[in-house]
Short mmCIF file of C-alpha atoms in Angstrom, two decimals:
data_model
loop_
_atom_site.label_atom_id
_atom_site.label_comp_id
_atom_site.label_asym_id
_atom_site.label_seq_id
_atom_site.Cartn_x
_atom_site.Cartn_y
_atom_site.Cartn_z
CA MET A 1 9.25 18.16 86.79
CA LYS A 2 6.43 16.20 85.34
CA ASP A 3 5.74 12.78 86.55
CA ARG A 4 5.33 9.85 84.27
CA GLU A 5 1.53 9.86 84.24
CA GLU A 6 1.39 13.47 83.10
CA VAL A 7 3.77 12.78 80.21
CA LEU A 8 1.71 9.77 79.09
CA TYR A 9 -1.46 11.81 79.37
CA GLU A 10 0.04 14.62 77.24
CA GLU A 11 1.12 12.12 74.58
CA LYS A 12 -2.39 10.68 74.41
CA GLU A 13 -3.85 14.16 74.02
CA ARG A 14 -1.68 14.97 71.04
CA LEU A 15 -3.70 14.90 67.87
CA PHE A 16 -1.37 12.57 66.00
CA THR A 17 1.59 10.51 66.98
CA LYS A 18 4.77 10.52 64.94
CA LYS A 19 3.85 7.18 63.37
CA GLN A 20 0.44 8.51 62.36
CA ILE A 21 1.97 11.64 60.82
CA VAL A 22 4.42 9.55 58.80
CA TRP A 23 1.57 7.26 57.69
CA ILE A 24 -0.56 10.26 56.59
CA ILE A 25 2.33 11.77 54.61
CA VAL A 26 3.14 8.47 52.90
CA SER A 27 -0.55 7.92 52.09
CA ALA A 28 -0.94 11.43 50.66
CA VAL A 29 2.15 11.09 48.49
CA SER A 30 1.02 7.65 47.31
CA LEU A 31 -2.41 9.00 46.43
CA MET A 32 -0.86 11.86 44.46
CA VAL A 33 1.36 9.43 42.55
CA ILE A 34 -1.66 7.25 41.72
CA VAL A 35 -3.69 10.24 40.52
CA ILE A 36 -0.82 11.48 38.34
CA ALA A 37 -0.31 7.99 36.90
CA LEU A 38 -4.04 7.68 36.12
CA LEU A 39 -4.12 11.08 34.45
CA PHE A 40 -1.06 10.20 32.40
CA GLY A 41 -2.59 6.85 31.46
CA ILE A 42 -5.87 8.44 30.40
CA ASP A 43 -3.92 10.96 28.34
CA GLN A 44 -2.00 8.15 26.64
CA VAL A 45 -5.23 6.30 25.85
CA GLU A 46 -6.69 9.46 24.30
CA ALA A 47 -3.52 10.01 22.27
CA TYR A 48 -3.71 6.40 21.01
CA LYS A 49 -7.36 6.85 20.00
CA HIS A 50 -6.51 10.02 18.11
CA LYS A 51 -3.54 8.34 16.41
CA ARG A 52 -5.76 5.44 15.33
CA THR A 53 -8.41 7.85 14.07
CA ASN A 54 -5.79 9.80 12.14
CA HIS A 55 -4.56 6.59 10.48
CA TYR A 56 -8.12 5.64 9.53
CA LEU A 57 -8.86 9.08 8.08
CA GLN A 58 -5.64 9.05 6.05
CA GLU A 59 -6.51 5.63 4.60
CA VAL A 60 -10.00 6.84 3.67
CA GLU A 61 -8.65 10.02 2.11
CA GLN A 62 -6.18 8.05 -0.02
CA LEU A 63 -8.87 5.58 -1.09
CA LEU A 64 -11.32 8.31 -2.08
CA LYS A 65 -8.64 10.24 -4.00
CA GLU A 66 -7.58 7.17 -5.98
CA SER A 67 -11.14 6.31 -6.93
CA GLU A 68 -11.92 9.93 -7.81
CA GLN A 69 -8.87 10.18 -10.09
CA THR A 70 -9.95 7.10 -12.01
CA LEU A 71 -13.47 8.50 -12.35
CA GLN A 72 -12.06 11.76 -13.70
CA THR A 73 -10.39 9.85 -16.53
CA PHE A 74 -13.76 8.62 -17.76
CA LYS A 75 -15.63 11.79 -16.82
CA GLU A 76 -13.48 13.98 -19.02
CA GLY A 77 -14.29 11.80 -22.00
CA GLU A 78 -10.66 11.05 -22.69
CA ASP A 79 -9.85 8.12 -24.86
CA VAL A 80 -8.97 5.33 -22.49
CA PRO A 81 -6.80 2.68 -24.13
CA VAL A 82 -8.43 -0.73 -24.06
CA GLU A 83 -5.17 -2.16 -22.68
CA LEU A 84 -5.67 -0.16 -19.47
CA LEU A 85 -9.12 -1.55 -18.76
CA PRO A 86 -7.92 -4.68 -16.90
CA ILE A 87 -5.66 -2.50 -14.74
CA ILE A 88 -8.53 -0.12 -14.01
CA GLU A 89 -10.80 -3.06 -13.21
CA ALA A 90 -8.19 -4.50 -10.82
CA SER A 91 -7.83 -1.09 -9.15
CA GLY A 92 -11.57 -0.99 -8.59
CA LYS A 93 -11.47 -4.39 -6.92
CA GLU A 94 -8.61 -3.16 -4.71
CA TRP A 95 -10.74 -0.18 -3.65
CA ILE A 96 -13.49 -2.52 -2.53
CA ALA A 97 -11.07 -4.75 -0.62
CA THR A 98 -9.47 -1.72 1.03
CA ALA A 99 -12.85 -0.24 1.96
CA GLN A 100 -13.95 -3.50 3.55
CA SER A 101 -10.72 -3.90 5.50
CA LEU A 102 -10.67 -0.37 6.93
CA ASN A 103 -10.11 -0.47 10.68
CA ALA A 104 -12.53 2.23 11.77
CA PRO A 105 -12.62 3.48 15.36
CA SER A 106 -15.99 2.87 17.01
CA ALA A 107 -17.16 6.46 16.45
CA PHE A 108 -16.58 6.01 12.70
CA THR A 109 -18.52 2.80 11.97
CA LYS A 110 -21.32 4.61 10.12
CA HIS A 111 -18.74 6.60 8.20
CA LYS A 112 -17.00 3.39 7.16
CA GLU A 113 -20.31 2.05 5.82
CA ALA A 114 -20.84 5.27 3.85
CA VAL A 115 -17.33 4.96 2.40
CA LYS A 116 -17.99 1.35 1.39
CA GLN A 117 -21.24 2.34 -0.36
CA LEU A 118 -19.49 5.18 -2.18
CA ILE A 119 -16.62 2.94 -3.30
CA LEU A 120 -19.05 0.29 -4.56
CA LYS A 121 -20.91 2.95 -6.55
CA ARG A 122 -17.68 4.33 -7.99
CA TYR A 123 -16.62 0.81 -8.93
CA SER A 124 -19.91 0.27 -10.75
CA VAL A 125 -19.46 3.57 -12.63
CA VAL A 126 -15.90 2.65 -13.61
CA SER A 127 -17.01 -0.85 -14.66
CA SER A 128 -19.83 0.59 -16.77
CA ALA A 129 -17.49 3.10 -18.39
CA ALA A 130 -14.90 0.41 -19.04
CA LEU A 131 -17.53 -1.77 -20.67
CA MET A 132 -18.61 1.13 -22.90
CA VAL A 133 -15.00 1.67 -23.96
CA GLU A 134 -14.54 -2.04 -24.58
CA ILE A 135 -17.57 -2.30 -26.86
CA ASN A 136 -16.68 1.03 -28.47
CA ASN A 137 -19.90 2.71 -27.34
CA TYR A 138 -18.61 5.32 -24.89
CA GLN A 139 -21.19 7.96 -23.98
CA VAL A 140 -20.18 10.86 -21.77
CA ASN A 141 -23.82 11.66 -20.96
CA THR A 142 -24.39 8.19 -19.51
CA ILE A 143 -21.27 8.49 -17.36
CA GLU A 144 -22.35 11.92 -16.14
CA GLU A 145 -25.75 10.50 -15.16
CA LEU A 146 -24.09 7.69 -13.21
CA LEU A 147 -21.78 10.19 -11.49
CA ALA A 148 -24.71 12.44 -10.60
CA ALA A 149 -26.43 9.48 -8.97
CA SER A 150 -23.31 8.81 -6.92
CA GLN A 151 -23.23 12.40 -5.64
CA GLU A 152 -25.79 11.49 -2.96
CA LEU A 153 -23.31 8.96 -1.60
CA VAL A 154 -20.55 11.59 -1.62
CA ASP A 155 -22.82 13.86 0.44
CA LEU A 156 -23.69 10.99 2.80
CA GLU A 157 -19.99 10.22 3.31
CA LYS A 158 -19.32 13.86 4.24
CA GLU A 159 -22.30 13.96 6.64
CA GLN A 160 -21.13 10.78 8.34
CA LEU A 161 -17.58 12.13 8.56
CA PHE A 162 -18.77 15.27 10.35
CA ALA A 163 -21.01 13.25 12.68
CA SER A 164 -18.16 10.85 13.45
CA LEU A 165 -15.68 13.64 14.15
CA GLU A 166 -18.18 15.20 16.54
CA ALA A 167 -18.89 11.86 18.23
CA ALA A 168 -15.14 11.35 18.70
CA GLN A 169 -14.88 14.92 20.04
CA ILE A 170 -12.34 15.85 17.39
CA LYS A 171 -12.25 19.50 16.40
CA TYR A 172 -12.46 20.20 12.68
CA GLU A 173 -13.13 23.00 10.25
CA LEU A 174 -14.38 23.13 6.68
CA LEU A 175 -12.05 25.25 4.55
CA GLU A 176 -13.20 27.42 1.65
CA ASP A 177 -11.95 24.93 -0.94
CA GLY A 178 -14.06 22.15 0.62
CA THR A 179 -11.13 20.56 2.42
CA ILE A 180 -11.74 19.37 5.96
CA ARG A 181 -9.04 20.15 8.49
CA TYR A 182 -9.20 18.17 11.70
CA TYR A 183 -7.06 18.47 14.79
CA ILE A 184 -5.60 15.27 16.20
CA ARG A 185 -3.56 14.93 19.39
CA LYS A 186 -0.28 13.11 19.01
#
């Protein structure tokens, strides 16, 4: 039989006491929970950023389509009724207001500026065309020249879009028809 001193000595020599083992297990589990929570939180932040980016890109796409459709009306040399000119003018002003109020993610600030420049140019083309219709002096050649000058801004917008997608680390591809497909996490 062991005497009391030997038992105490053996307990001191043990690597960990029961309390220490419990404390280590609780600490390890707590640390794992914290790491998992952080990873989940980071994932949620990334998903929010992608959702916000997706919303911005959809707004821009809609804005550019609307302005392009109006330009096509004048570009094709169709007779535009004079009664529609105030509506077209108001639409152009809406484009500008929408472009200025776009809520661009930080990686897309340069892209937003390129969109604003393009919209302003398209508005000036539409205004010039509307004025020509109003004074009954519509010239398709003049409109085509104005549109050709705006093509540089279309190219700049595309360049800035690609640069912004890369800065935001969003995968994308350019399809054969010129459409850009990007992949957003939800």
